[in-house]
PDB file of C-alpha atoms in Angstrom:
ATOM      1  CA  MET A   1      30.844  19.360 168.841  1.00  0.00           C
ATOM      2  CA  LEU A   2      29.434  21.090 171.912  1.00  0.00           C
ATOM      3  CA  ARG A   3      28.848  24.826 172.008  1.00  0.00           C
ATOM      4  CA  ARG A   4      27.005  27.177 174.351  1.00  0.00           C
ATOM      5  CA  ALA A   5      23.306  27.330 173.509  1.00  0.00           C
ATOM      6  CA  THR A   6      22.003  30.751 172.513  1.00  0.00           C
ATOM      7  CA  ASP A   7      18.656  32.495 172.298  1.00  0.00           C
ATOM      8  CA  GLY A   8      18.552  31.298 168.680  1.00  0.00           C
ATOM      9  CA  ASP A   9      18.459  27.671 169.887  1.00  0.00           C
ATOM     10  CA  VAL A  10      15.457  28.046 172.202  1.00  0.00           C
ATOM     11  CA  ASP A  11      12.765  26.927 169.742  1.00  0.00           C
ATOM     12  CA  THR A  12      14.814  23.941 168.536  1.00  0.00           C
ATOM     13  CA  MET A  13      15.548  23.010 172.147  1.00  0.00           C
ATOM     14  CA  ARG A  14      11.832  22.868 172.993  1.00  0.00           C
ATOM     15  CA  ILE A  15      10.898  20.989 169.811  1.00  0.00           C
ATOM     16  CA  LEU A  16      13.502  18.290 170.459  1.00  0.00           C
ATOM     17  CA  ARG A  17      12.663  18.056 174.158  1.00  0.00           C
ATOM     18  CA  ASN A  18       9.006  17.512 173.221  1.00  0.00           C
ATOM     19  CA  GLN A  19       9.712  14.619 170.846  1.00  0.00           C
ATOM     20  CA  GLN A  20       7.765  11.607 172.065  1.00  0.00           C
ATOM     21  CA  ALA A  21      10.901   9.478 172.517  1.00  0.00           C
ATOM     22  CA  ASN A  22      12.354  12.119 174.857  1.00  0.00           C
ATOM     23  CA  LEU A  23       9.130  12.616 176.808  1.00  0.00           C
ATOM     24  CA  GLU A  24       8.907   8.866 177.463  1.00  0.00           C
ATOM     25  CA  VAL A  25      12.261   8.775 179.260  1.00  0.00           C
ATOM     26  CA  SER A  26      12.080  12.093 181.102  1.00  0.00           C
ATOM     27  CA  ILE A  27      11.085  12.674 184.699  1.00  0.00           C
ATOM     28  CA  ASN A  28       8.762  15.463 183.556  1.00  0.00           C
ATOM     29  CA  SER A  29       6.841  13.821 180.730  1.00  0.00           C
ATOM     30  CA  HIS A  30       4.360  16.557 179.822  1.00  0.00           C
ATOM     31  CA  GLU A  31       4.701  18.527 176.618  1.00  0.00           C
ATOM     32  CA  ILE A  32       6.450  21.790 177.394  1.00  0.00           C
ATOM     33  CA  THR A  33       4.629  24.896 176.179  1.00  0.00           C
ATOM     34  CA  ALA A  34       6.391  27.807 174.497  1.00  0.00           C
ATOM     35  CA  GLU A  35       5.603  30.012 177.501  1.00  0.00           C
ATOM     36  CA  GLU A  36       6.900  27.449 180.004  1.00  0.00           C
ATOM     37  CA  HIS A  37      10.079  26.951 177.986  1.00  0.00           C
ATOM     38  CA  ALA A  38      10.683  30.697 177.566  1.00  0.00           C
ATOM     39  CA  ALA A  39      10.350  31.212 181.339  1.00  0.00           C
ATOM     40  CA  TRP A  40      12.766  28.340 182.006  1.00  0.00           C
ATOM     41  CA  TRP A  41      15.296  29.670 179.473  1.00  0.00           C
ATOM     42  CA  ALA A  42      15.135  33.215 180.868  1.00  0.00           C
ATOM     43  CA  LYS A  43      16.140  31.891 184.276  1.00  0.00           C
ATOM     44  CA  ALA A  44      18.423  28.973 183.297  1.00  0.00           C
ATOM     45  CA  SER A  45      20.497  30.905 180.764  1.00  0.00           C
ATOM     46  CA  LEU A  46      21.576  33.332 183.519  1.00  0.00           C
ATOM     47  CA  ASP A  47      22.233  30.691 186.179  1.00  0.00           C
ATOM     48  CA  GLU A  48      25.972  30.422 186.904  1.00  0.00           C
ATOM     49  CA  THR A  49      25.489  26.863 188.212  1.00  0.00           C
ATOM     50  CA  ARG A  50      24.311  25.739 184.745  1.00  0.00           C
ATOM     51  CA  ARG A  51      25.792  25.243 181.315  1.00  0.00           C
ATOM     52  CA  ILE A  52      23.374  24.633 178.475  1.00  0.00           C
ATOM     53  CA  LEU A  53      25.094  23.336 175.382  1.00  0.00           C
ATOM     54  CA  ALA A  54      24.003  22.490 171.870  1.00  0.00           C
ATOM     55  CA  TYR A  55      25.401  19.255 170.445  1.00  0.00           C
ATOM     56  CA  GLU A  56      26.119  19.538 166.720  1.00  0.00           C
ATOM     57  CA  ARG A  57      26.995  16.948 164.105  1.00  0.00           C
ATOM     58  CA  GLU A  58      28.314  18.323 160.820  1.00  0.00           C
ATOM     59  CA  GLY A  59      26.908  21.755 161.632  1.00  0.00           C
ATOM     60  CA  VAL A  60      23.388  20.496 162.445  1.00  0.00           C
ATOM     61  CA  VAL A  61      21.981  20.659 165.978  1.00  0.00           C
ATOM     62  CA  ALA A  62      21.499  17.033 167.042  1.00  0.00           C
ATOM     63  CA  GLY A  63      20.642  17.560 170.709  1.00  0.00           C
ATOM     64  CA  PHE A  64      21.265  19.485 173.888  1.00  0.00           C
ATOM     65  CA  VAL A  65      23.282  18.834 177.038  1.00  0.00           C
ATOM     66  CA  THR A  66      22.592  20.573 180.322  1.00  0.00           C
ATOM     67  CA  PHE A  67      24.972  20.674 183.257  1.00  0.00           C
ATOM     68  CA  PHE A  68      23.396  21.929 186.468  1.00  0.00           C
ATOM     69  CA  ASP A  69      23.957  22.131 190.210  1.00  0.00           C
ATOM     70  CA  LEU A  70      27.579  22.870 189.382  1.00  0.00           C
ATOM     71  CA  GLU A  71      29.775  23.272 192.436  1.00  0.00           C
ATOM     72  CA  LEU A  72      32.969  24.474 190.838  1.00  0.00           C
ATOM     73  CA  ASP A  73      34.409  26.172 193.928  1.00  0.00           C
ATOM     74  CA  ALA A  74      33.797  23.190 196.221  1.00  0.00           C
ATOM     75  CA  THR A  75      35.922  20.199 197.071  1.00  0.00           C
ATOM     76  CA  PRO A  76      35.159  17.867 195.439  1.00  0.00           C
ATOM     77  CA  ARG A  77      33.985  19.701 192.322  1.00  0.00           C
ATOM     78  CA  THR A  78      30.644  18.179 191.336  1.00  0.00           C
ATOM     79  CA  GLY A  79      27.794  18.686 188.950  1.00  0.00           C
ATOM     80  CA  ALA A  80      24.815  16.955 187.426  1.00  0.00           C
ATOM     81  CA  TRP A  81      23.844  16.542 183.820  1.00  0.00           C
ATOM     82  CA  GLY A  82      21.256  15.400 181.357  1.00  0.00           C
ATOM     83  CA  PHE A  83      20.872  15.362 177.604  1.00  0.00           C
ATOM     84  CA  TYR A  84      18.411  14.636 174.838  1.00  0.00           C
ATOM     85  CA  LEU A  85      18.879  14.091 171.142  1.00  0.00           C
ATOM     86  CA  ASP A  86      16.950  14.814 167.971  1.00  0.00           C
ATOM     87  CA  ASN A  87      15.641  11.264 167.837  1.00  0.00           C
ATOM     88  CA  GLU A  88      13.526  11.824 164.746  1.00  0.00           C
ATOM     89  CA  GLY A  89      16.158  13.616 162.640  1.00  0.00           C
ATOM     90  CA  LEU A  90      18.970  11.275 163.652  1.00  0.00           C
ATOM     91  CA  ALA A  91      16.837   8.203 162.875  1.00  0.00           C
ATOM     92  CA  GLU A  92      16.013   9.589 159.404  1.00  0.00           C
ATOM     93  CA  ARG A  93      19.735  10.046 158.724  1.00  0.00           C
ATOM     94  CA  GLY A  94      20.755   6.706 160.276  1.00  0.00           C
ATOM     95  CA  GLU A  95      22.921   8.521 162.828  1.00  0.00           C
ATOM     96  CA  THR A  96      21.291   7.654 166.137  1.00  0.00           C
ATOM     97  CA  LEU A  97      23.961   5.378 167.616  1.00  0.00           C
ATOM     98  CA  PRO A  98      26.969   7.439 166.461  1.00  0.00           C
ATOM     99  CA  ALA A  99      25.318  10.608 167.789  1.00  0.00           C
ATOM    100  CA  TRP A 100      24.534   8.973 171.093  1.00  0.00           C
ATOM    101  CA  ILE A 101      28.082   7.733 171.579  1.00  0.00           C
ATOM    102  CA  GLY A 102      29.366  11.110 170.387  1.00  0.00           C
ATOM    103  CA  VAL A 103      27.309  13.166 172.818  1.00  0.00           C
ATOM    104  CA  MET A 104      28.308  10.903 175.710  1.00  0.00           C
ATOM    105  CA  LYS A 105      32.013  11.310 174.835  1.00  0.00           C
ATOM    106  CA  GLU A 106      31.722  15.049 174.298  1.00  0.00           C
ATOM    107  CA  ALA A 107      29.688  15.640 177.457  1.00  0.00           C
ATOM    108  CA  THR A 108      31.891  13.582 179.780  1.00  0.00           C
ATOM    109  CA  GLY A 109      34.941  15.234 178.247  1.00  0.00           C
ATOM    110  CA  TYR A 110      33.422  18.658 178.851  1.00  0.00           C
ATOM    111  CA  ALA A 111      32.513  17.751 182.444  1.00  0.00           C
ATOM    112  CA  PHE A 112      35.975  16.557 183.391  1.00  0.00           C
ATOM    113  CA  ASP A 113      38.284  18.485 181.037  1.00  0.00           C
ATOM    114  CA  GLU A 114      36.489  21.838 180.661  1.00  0.00           C
ATOM    115  CA  LEU A 115      34.589  22.155 183.943  1.00  0.00           C
ATOM    116  CA  GLY A 116      37.204  20.220 185.923  1.00  0.00           C
ATOM    117  CA  LEU A 117      34.649  18.128 187.787  1.00  0.00           C
ATOM    118  CA  ASP A 118      35.703  15.373 190.147  1.00  0.00           C
ATOM    119  CA  GLU A 119      32.315  13.676 189.923  1.00  0.00           C
ATOM    120  CA  LEU A 120      29.473  13.867 187.429  1.00  0.00           C
ATOM    121  CA  ARG A 121      25.988  12.896 188.588  1.00  0.00           C
ATOM    122  CA  GLY A 122      22.669  12.335 186.926  1.00  0.00           C
ATOM    123  CA  GLU A 123      19.463  10.341 186.962  1.00  0.00           C
ATOM    124  CA  VAL A 124      17.899   7.739 184.716  1.00  0.00           C
ATOM    125  CA  LEU A 125      14.470   6.171 184.782  1.00  0.00           C
ATOM    126  CA  GLU A 126      14.518   2.503 185.719  1.00  0.00           C
ATOM    127  CA  HIS A 127      12.605   1.461 182.591  1.00  0.00           C
ATOM    128  CA  ASN A 128      15.130   3.194 180.303  1.00  0.00           C
ATOM    129  CA  THR A 129      17.255   0.076 179.877  1.00  0.00           C
ATOM    130  CA  VAL A 130      19.005   1.259 176.718  1.00  0.00           C
ATOM    131  CA  VAL A 131      20.352   4.393 178.425  1.00  0.00           C
ATOM    132  CA  ARG A 132      21.277   2.398 181.490  1.00  0.00           C
ATOM    133  CA  GLN A 133      23.358   0.061 179.302  1.00  0.00           C
ATOM    134  CA  MET A 134      25.087   3.013 177.608  1.00  0.00           C
ATOM    135  CA  ASN A 135      25.753   4.602 181.007  1.00  0.00           C
ATOM    136  CA  ARG A 136      27.438   1.387 182.163  1.00  0.00           C
ATOM    137  CA  ARG A 137      29.506   1.365 178.973  1.00  0.00           C
ATOM    138  CA  PHE A 138      30.742   4.819 179.981  1.00  0.00           C
ATOM    139  CA  ARG A 139      31.380   3.530 183.524  1.00  0.00           C
ATOM    140  CA  PHE A 140      28.591   5.354 185.347  1.00  0.00           C
ATOM    141  CA  VAL A 141      27.546   3.630 188.565  1.00  0.00           C
ATOM    142  CA  GLU A 142      23.899   3.354 189.579  1.00  0.00           C
ATOM    143  CA  GLY A 143      22.735   4.129 193.101  1.00  0.00           C
ATOM    144  CA  GLU A 144      19.682   3.025 195.047  1.00  0.00           C
ATOM    145  CA  PRO A 145      16.360   3.441 193.237  1.00  0.00           C
ATOM    146  CA  GLU A 146      13.962   6.139 194.386  1.00  0.00           C
ATOM    147  CA  ILE A 147      10.220   6.161 193.706  1.00  0.00           C
ATOM    148  CA  ARG A 148       8.757   9.566 192.803  1.00  0.00           C
ATOM    149  CA  LEU A 149       5.509  11.043 191.591  1.00  0.00           C
ATOM    150  CA  ALA A 150       5.903  13.138 188.450  1.00  0.00           C
ATOM    151  CA  ASP A 151       3.233  14.382 186.066  1.00  0.00           C
ATOM    152  CA  GLY A 152       0.653  12.189 187.785  1.00  0.00           C
ATOM    153  CA  ARG A 153       2.591   8.952 187.445  1.00  0.00           C
ATOM    154  CA  GLU A 154       4.808   6.929 189.724  1.00  0.00           C
ATOM    155  CA  ILE A 155       8.335   6.479 188.397  1.00  0.00           C
ATOM    156  CA  THR A 156      11.467   4.785 189.662  1.00  0.00           C
ATOM    157  CA  VAL A 157      14.543   6.977 189.316  1.00  0.00           C
ATOM    158  CA  LEU A 158      18.098   5.708 189.619  1.00  0.00           C
ATOM    159  CA  PRO A 159      20.874   8.126 190.545  1.00  0.00           C
ATOM    160  CA  ILE A 160      24.044   7.672 188.500  1.00  0.00           C
ATOM    161  CA  SER A 161      27.554   8.944 189.056  1.00  0.00           C
ATOM    162  CA  LEU A 162      30.927   8.860 187.391  1.00  0.00           C
ATOM    163  CA  HIS A 163      34.172   9.792 189.125  1.00  0.00           C
ATOM    164  CA  LYS A 164      36.854  11.368 186.948  1.00  0.00           C
ATOM    165  CA  ASP A 165      39.303   8.551 187.772  1.00  0.00           C
ATOM    166  CA  ASN A 166      36.844   5.938 186.461  1.00  0.00           C
ATOM    167  CA  ARG A 167      35.934   7.580 183.165  1.00  0.00           C
ATOM    168  CA  ARG A 168      36.739   6.056 179.835  1.00  0.00           C
ATOM    169  CA  LYS A 169      39.746   7.942 178.601  1.00  0.00           C
ATOM    170  CA  PRO A 170      39.607   9.415 175.103  1.00  0.00           C
ATOM    171  CA  LYS A 171      41.649   7.465 172.558  1.00  0.00           C
ATOM    172  CA  GLY A 172      45.254   8.576 172.487  1.00  0.00           C
ATOM    173  CA  ASN A 173      45.419   9.293 176.247  1.00  0.00           C
TER     174      ASN A 173
END
């Protein structure tokens, strides 16, 4: 289940974002301080071009999804997204793969059915082959790689996109 993130989620959000597995596949790979995160939340939570959602499994927060750069009054309606999971907690419970598939289904459903997007965009690091495979499973298309400097390292970033007409339809549709 996806729900709007609240002030009560801020500490959990930062803890999960700072898990080593998430840092390794993020453009910004430094550990986020409490002050840095609080400043980001104060701004992001009021930004109308963003939606920050908690992903829950059986009432437990299992990750967060962020939609940003939303252009809901434009034609076509577009937005970008990213997510991260509670890798440590999900691994302990043996729920990593089901949670991953679940958050992808929930997030793409939210993008197209709730936000009414025509196209969903994002980015993935070239070395993150597991996510790239899952993105392909969900019919995202990769664009041309771009080399960037981030946190003192050179990374290759691949843009991804999914048009609403190409999405995997939920079962029963």
